[in-house]
């Protein structure tokens, strides 16, 4: 299954579709414009290679080629003008096939690193799929003191090392948190065969390990990872705590800087009593619509929907939910980790005919072009829009 960012990725697409203006609360109010420049998948009469059942992760290379992961465990490549170019991968267990594309990263023009968390291997494609090399992930990946890891992000740091984030699932949920390895950012060498070091204990920064609900939040929900400069990465959790964490991966101890934002200290989730029919089983998987976990009904109130970066900005897409209503924001950070402010999107822009329209930000290139998936028409469409800041911060 492709990387599928989460339910409330609403803010950006509607902004683009309406070419609306919002203000950034940075050094001074700033108008932001989103100018749509490309659409893929909106013509149902087009050949199948131009249609998407459910686009996943999106990335680009320096030549402007667009790489889109799909539900059929392939990655399709399009030119910057939207012309189909190549397909890599396919469903299966054989060479160059995948059962679950959970992460991929473009590592050069026509070259990608694709992770399959079910087959536990990384495949490197070159020359738009004409050649490939496959590496098995280290055995230690799935045997760290009873933890099972699902790899969610791959970030090339340089031509020798990669940063990978993993979602850690507690196989032995009743095991004390102190016995579990909760580090979720790893540096691995260029052939994906050896871990170099691991960073960021999630409970130390994000959750209370003594609370079973928070332990389930840490393991059942995803992390956001984005590349910064000088071998630094930014990370936060889908159930947002209001902070973005900057990790220096060039240091042996992995120094971590916490950067508070506008939502630091805001309540991040809500527990409600539920009726007895939910109590016959010990644990329940939390659903995106406010699902059930044991004796609690859980509702996310503060979420990081996406964490995207380019050579200029780190953008955190945040939704704040109160009951059935939501407010949507984009937080701006510099690549040095300085918080600059946020935009707020009027709720009228994200509700259509009583239904919350679904938009999923996926990628931000160095020209401030935002790539996102738009479901508002009933079919998944990939769109590209340029972000323009009126005060010249582009």
mmCIF file of C-alpha atoms in Angstrom, residues 152-372:
data_model
loop_
_atom_site.group_PDB
_atom_site.id
_atom_site.type_symbol
_atom_site.label_atom_id
_atom_site.label_comp_id
_atom_site.label_asym_id
_atom_site.label_seq_id
_atom_site.Cartn_x
_atom_site.Cartn_y
_atom_site.Cartn_z
ATOM 1 C CA UNK A 152 7.141 5.426 6.394
ATOM 2 C CA UNK A 153 9.691 7.902 4.982
ATOM 3 C CA UNK A 154 13.031 7.840 3.162
ATOM 4 C CA UNK A 155 15.061 11.071 3.013
ATOM 5 C CA UNK A 156 18.397 11.132 1.127
ATOM 6 C CA UNK A 157 20.919 13.065 3.217
ATOM 7 C CA UNK A 158 23.776 12.772 0.707
ATOM 8 C CA UNK A 159 25.146 10.178 -1.730
ATOM 9 C CA UNK A 160 26.251 7.944 1.150
ATOM 10 C CA UNK A 161 23.503 7.997 3.752
ATOM 11 C CA UNK A 162 19.730 8.131 4.103
ATOM 12 C CA UNK A 163 17.418 9.013 6.960
ATOM 13 C CA UNK A 164 14.463 6.660 7.402
ATOM 14 C CA UNK A 165 11.559 7.083 9.781
ATOM 15 C CA UNK A 166 9.614 4.093 11.032
ATOM 16 C CA UNK A 167 6.297 3.640 12.758
ATOM 17 C CA UNK A 168 6.946 1.381 15.757
ATOM 18 C CA UNK A 169 4.184 -1.068 16.626
ATOM 19 C CA UNK A 170 4.183 -2.708 20.062
ATOM 20 C CA UNK A 171 3.886 -6.436 19.391
ATOM 21 C CA UNK A 172 4.014 -7.039 23.129
ATOM 22 C CA UNK A 173 1.781 -4.212 24.224
ATOM 23 C CA UNK A 174 1.891 -5.095 27.932
ATOM 24 C CA UNK A 175 5.683 -4.946 28.014
ATOM 25 C CA UNK A 176 6.918 -1.954 30.062
ATOM 26 C CA UNK A 177 7.668 1.044 27.893
ATOM 27 C CA UNK A 178 11.182 1.193 29.337
ATOM 28 C CA UNK A 179 11.980 -2.115 27.634
ATOM 29 C CA UNK A 180 10.878 -0.993 24.183
ATOM 30 C CA UNK A 181 13.022 0.665 21.556
ATOM 31 C CA UNK A 182 11.056 3.770 20.636
ATOM 32 C CA UNK A 183 13.594 5.466 18.372
ATOM 33 C CA UNK A 184 11.968 6.248 15.060
ATOM 34 C CA UNK A 185 14.568 8.126 12.998
ATOM 35 C CA UNK A 186 17.453 6.062 11.657
ATOM 36 C CA UNK A 187 20.540 6.793 9.584
ATOM 37 C CA UNK A 188 21.414 3.955 7.230
ATOM 38 C CA UNK A 189 24.261 3.624 4.736
ATOM 39 C CA UNK A 190 23.903 4.024 0.988
ATOM 40 C CA UNK A 191 23.262 0.349 0.190
ATOM 41 C CA UNK A 192 20.637 0.039 2.954
ATOM 42 C CA UNK A 193 22.546 -2.825 4.592
ATOM 43 C CA UNK A 194 23.789 -1.274 7.831
ATOM 44 C CA UNK A 195 22.244 1.036 10.398
ATOM 45 C CA UNK A 196 24.672 3.715 11.474
ATOM 46 C CA UNK A 197 22.707 5.173 14.369
ATOM 47 C CA UNK A 198 19.163 5.869 15.548
ATOM 48 C CA UNK A 199 17.569 8.925 17.118
ATOM 49 C CA UNK A 200 14.450 10.373 18.726
ATOM 50 C CA UNK A 201 12.763 8.406 21.476
ATOM 51 C CA UNK A 202 9.100 9.220 20.929
ATOM 52 C CA UNK A 203 7.980 8.851 24.526
ATOM 53 C CA UNK A 204 10.661 11.148 25.859
ATOM 54 C CA UNK A 205 9.377 13.972 23.671
ATOM 55 C CA UNK A 206 5.825 13.289 22.557
ATOM 56 C CA UNK A 207 3.944 10.879 24.798
ATOM 57 C CA UNK A 208 3.505 9.671 28.355
ATOM 58 C CA UNK A 209 4.709 6.019 28.330
ATOM 59 C CA UNK A 210 2.629 5.228 31.417
ATOM 60 C CA UNK A 211 -0.630 5.910 29.558
ATOM 61 C CA UNK A 212 -1.728 3.017 27.380
ATOM 62 C CA UNK A 213 -3.758 5.280 25.128
ATOM 63 C CA UNK A 214 -0.719 7.427 24.386
ATOM 64 C CA UNK A 215 1.363 4.325 23.767
ATOM 65 C CA UNK A 216 -1.182 3.260 21.174
ATOM 66 C CA UNK A 217 -1.141 6.725 19.621
ATOM 67 C CA UNK A 218 2.635 6.518 19.323
ATOM 68 C CA UNK A 219 2.488 3.152 17.591
ATOM 69 C CA UNK A 220 -0.703 3.305 15.525
ATOM 70 C CA UNK A 221 -0.282 6.751 13.994
ATOM 71 C CA UNK A 222 2.365 8.123 11.682
ATOM 72 C CA UNK A 223 5.330 10.451 11.975
ATOM 73 C CA UNK A 224 6.119 13.326 9.654
ATOM 74 C CA UNK A 225 9.717 13.615 8.455
ATOM 75 C CA UNK A 226 11.242 16.325 6.256
ATOM 76 C CA UNK A 227 14.785 17.078 5.165
ATOM 77 C CA UNK A 228 16.445 20.331 6.194
ATOM 78 C CA UNK A 229 19.986 21.504 5.476
ATOM 79 C CA UNK A 230 23.347 20.286 6.852
ATOM 80 C CA UNK A 231 22.140 16.730 7.567
ATOM 81 C CA UNK A 232 19.271 17.920 9.717
ATOM 82 C CA UNK A 233 15.718 16.625 9.597
ATOM 83 C CA UNK A 234 12.444 17.873 11.059
ATOM 84 C CA UNK A 235 9.984 15.454 12.630
ATOM 85 C CA UNK A 236 6.602 15.629 14.285
ATOM 86 C CA UNK A 237 3.717 13.243 14.918
ATOM 87 C CA UNK A 238 0.346 13.040 13.189
ATOM 88 C CA UNK A 239 -1.331 13.560 16.576
ATOM 89 C CA UNK A 240 0.426 16.914 16.794
ATOM 90 C CA UNK A 241 1.786 18.227 20.102
ATOM 91 C CA UNK A 242 2.283 21.751 18.745
ATOM 92 C CA UNK A 243 6.046 21.398 18.330
ATOM 93 C CA UNK A 244 8.372 20.530 15.478
ATOM 94 C CA UNK A 245 11.607 18.763 16.435
ATOM 95 C CA UNK A 246 14.876 19.392 14.585
ATOM 96 C CA UNK A 247 17.400 16.527 14.745
ATOM 97 C CA UNK A 248 21.077 16.967 13.825
ATOM 98 C CA UNK A 249 21.974 13.652 12.175
ATOM 99 C CA UNK A 250 25.621 14.602 11.722
ATOM 100 C CA UNK A 251 26.267 14.343 15.468
ATOM 101 C CA UNK A 252 26.784 11.062 17.273
ATOM 102 C CA UNK A 253 24.295 11.942 20.002
ATOM 103 C CA UNK A 254 21.700 13.355 17.619
ATOM 104 C CA UNK A 255 21.084 16.679 19.335
ATOM 105 C CA UNK A 256 17.396 17.568 19.211
ATOM 106 C CA UNK A 257 15.915 21.068 19.193
ATOM 107 C CA UNK A 258 12.253 21.610 20.049
ATOM 108 C CA UNK A 259 10.634 24.440 18.107
ATOM 109 C CA UNK A 260 7.281 25.591 19.562
ATOM 110 C CA UNK A 261 4.632 26.881 17.174
ATOM 111 C CA UNK A 262 1.242 28.546 17.423
ATOM 112 C CA UNK A 263 -0.430 25.404 18.790
ATOM 113 C CA UNK A 264 2.030 24.395 21.505
ATOM 114 C CA UNK A 265 0.102 23.406 24.624
ATOM 115 C CA UNK A 266 -3.222 22.969 22.840
ATOM 116 C CA UNK A 267 -5.189 19.821 23.692
ATOM 117 C CA UNK A 268 -4.277 17.221 21.092
ATOM 118 C CA UNK A 269 -6.943 14.562 21.555
ATOM 119 C CA UNK A 270 -10.145 13.844 23.461
ATOM 120 C CA UNK A 271 -11.189 10.718 25.376
ATOM 121 C CA UNK A 272 -14.913 10.037 25.724
ATOM 122 C CA UNK A 273 -16.702 7.203 27.525
ATOM 123 C CA UNK A 274 -18.222 4.754 25.120
ATOM 124 C CA UNK A 275 -20.954 2.180 25.597
ATOM 125 C CA UNK A 276 -20.460 -1.363 26.841
ATOM 126 C CA UNK A 277 -20.523 -3.071 23.468
ATOM 127 C CA UNK A 278 -17.017 -1.774 22.834
ATOM 128 C CA UNK A 279 -15.605 -3.248 26.053
ATOM 129 C CA UNK A 280 -15.745 -6.943 25.229
ATOM 130 C CA UNK A 281 -12.388 -6.750 23.452
ATOM 131 C CA UNK A 282 -9.294 -5.372 25.117
ATOM 132 C CA UNK A 283 -8.072 -3.010 22.397
ATOM 133 C CA UNK A 284 -9.552 -1.439 19.315
ATOM 134 C CA UNK A 285 -7.734 0.164 16.445
ATOM 135 C CA UNK A 286 -8.288 3.908 16.377
ATOM 136 C CA UNK A 287 -10.122 5.048 13.247
ATOM 137 C CA UNK A 288 -9.728 8.347 11.448
ATOM 138 C CA UNK A 289 -13.318 9.328 12.173
ATOM 139 C CA UNK A 290 -12.884 9.181 15.941
ATOM 140 C CA UNK A 291 -12.619 5.452 16.432
ATOM 141 C CA UNK A 292 -12.714 3.220 19.454
ATOM 142 C CA UNK A 293 -9.853 2.174 21.714
ATOM 143 C CA UNK A 294 -10.720 -0.028 24.683
ATOM 144 C CA UNK A 295 -12.973 1.912 27.050
ATOM 145 C CA UNK A 296 -12.492 5.203 25.235
ATOM 146 C CA UNK A 297 -13.806 6.869 22.154
ATOM 147 C CA UNK A 298 -10.885 8.793 20.747
ATOM 148 C CA UNK A 299 -11.077 11.994 18.729
ATOM 149 C CA UNK A 300 -8.086 13.793 17.269
ATOM 150 C CA UNK A 301 -8.279 17.523 17.957
ATOM 151 C CA UNK A 302 -4.856 18.679 16.743
ATOM 152 C CA UNK A 303 -3.179 17.064 13.743
ATOM 153 C CA UNK A 304 -0.140 17.526 11.572
ATOM 154 C CA UNK A 305 -1.434 16.528 8.146
ATOM 155 C CA UNK A 306 1.873 16.903 6.299
ATOM 156 C CA UNK A 307 5.410 18.180 6.914
ATOM 157 C CA UNK A 308 7.020 19.314 3.640
ATOM 158 C CA UNK A 309 10.269 21.125 2.884
ATOM 159 C CA UNK A 310 12.259 22.547 0.000
ATOM 160 C CA UNK A 311 15.452 24.590 -0.181
ATOM 161 C CA UNK A 312 13.640 27.640 1.250
ATOM 162 C CA UNK A 313 10.898 26.597 3.677
ATOM 163 C CA UNK A 314 9.617 23.941 6.029
ATOM 164 C CA UNK A 315 5.797 23.866 5.926
ATOM 165 C CA UNK A 316 3.626 22.097 8.498
ATOM 166 C CA UNK A 317 -0.009 21.542 7.481
ATOM 167 C CA UNK A 318 -2.133 21.588 10.651
ATOM 168 C CA UNK A 319 -5.825 20.921 11.272
ATOM 169 C CA UNK A 320 -7.587 21.827 14.522
ATOM 170 C CA UNK A 321 -10.837 19.892 14.950
ATOM 171 C CA UNK A 322 -13.698 20.692 17.311
ATOM 172 C CA UNK A 323 -16.522 18.186 16.917
ATOM 173 C CA UNK A 324 -17.509 18.109 13.254
ATOM 174 C CA UNK A 325 -15.892 21.436 12.454
ATOM 175 C CA UNK A 326 -12.280 22.087 11.624
ATOM 176 C CA UNK A 327 -9.904 24.978 11.114
ATOM 177 C CA UNK A 328 -6.909 24.594 8.840
ATOM 178 C CA UNK A 329 -3.479 26.188 8.891
ATOM 179 C CA UNK A 330 -0.059 26.178 7.282
ATOM 180 C CA UNK A 331 2.848 26.846 9.652
ATOM 181 C CA UNK A 332 6.033 28.361 8.230
ATOM 182 C CA UNK A 333 9.528 27.499 9.507
ATOM 183 C CA UNK A 334 12.947 28.410 8.154
ATOM 184 C CA UNK A 335 15.403 25.619 7.371
ATOM 185 C CA UNK A 336 17.311 26.655 10.481
ATOM 186 C CA UNK A 337 14.258 25.750 12.542
ATOM 187 C CA UNK A 338 12.926 29.245 13.274
ATOM 188 C CA UNK A 339 9.139 29.515 13.456
ATOM 189 C CA UNK A 340 7.838 32.373 11.287
ATOM 190 C CA UNK A 341 4.051 32.201 11.667
ATOM 191 C CA UNK A 342 1.026 30.527 10.133
ATOM 192 C CA UNK A 343 -1.846 31.002 7.728
ATOM 193 C CA UNK A 344 -5.446 30.321 8.700
ATOM 194 C CA UNK A 345 -7.945 29.077 6.150
ATOM 195 C CA UNK A 346 -11.578 30.105 6.419
ATOM 196 C CA UNK A 347 -13.801 27.115 7.139
ATOM 197 C CA UNK A 348 -16.072 28.135 4.253
ATOM 198 C CA UNK A 349 -13.315 27.127 1.857
ATOM 199 C CA UNK A 350 -13.095 23.551 3.127
ATOM 200 C CA UNK A 351 -16.764 22.614 3.227
ATOM 201 C CA UNK A 352 -18.667 21.801 0.051
ATOM 202 C CA UNK A 353 -22.362 20.919 0.207
ATOM 203 C CA UNK A 354 -22.075 19.935 3.845
ATOM 204 C CA UNK A 355 -19.192 17.524 3.240
ATOM 205 C CA UNK A 356 -15.555 18.084 4.142
ATOM 206 C CA UNK A 357 -13.625 18.070 0.878
ATOM 207 C CA UNK A 358 -10.520 15.903 0.935
ATOM 208 C CA UNK A 359 -7.183 17.305 -0.223
ATOM 209 C CA UNK A 360 -3.823 15.692 0.479
ATOM 210 C CA UNK A 361 -0.568 17.718 0.236
ATOM 211 C CA UNK A 362 2.273 15.441 -0.869
ATOM 212 C CA UNK A 363 5.364 17.303 -2.040
ATOM 213 C CA UNK A 364 6.956 20.757 -2.208
ATOM 214 C CA UNK A 365 9.662 21.361 -4.820
ATOM 215 C CA UNK A 366 12.405 23.984 -4.773
ATOM 216 C CA UNK A 367 10.390 26.333 -6.981
ATOM 217 C CA UNK A 368 7.649 26.483 -4.328
ATOM 218 C CA UNK A 369 5.345 24.272 -6.388
ATOM 219 C CA UNK A 370 2.984 22.251 -4.220
ATOM 220 C CA UNK A 371 1.908 18.784 -5.401
ATOM 221 C CA UNK A 372 -1.303 17.454 -3.889
#
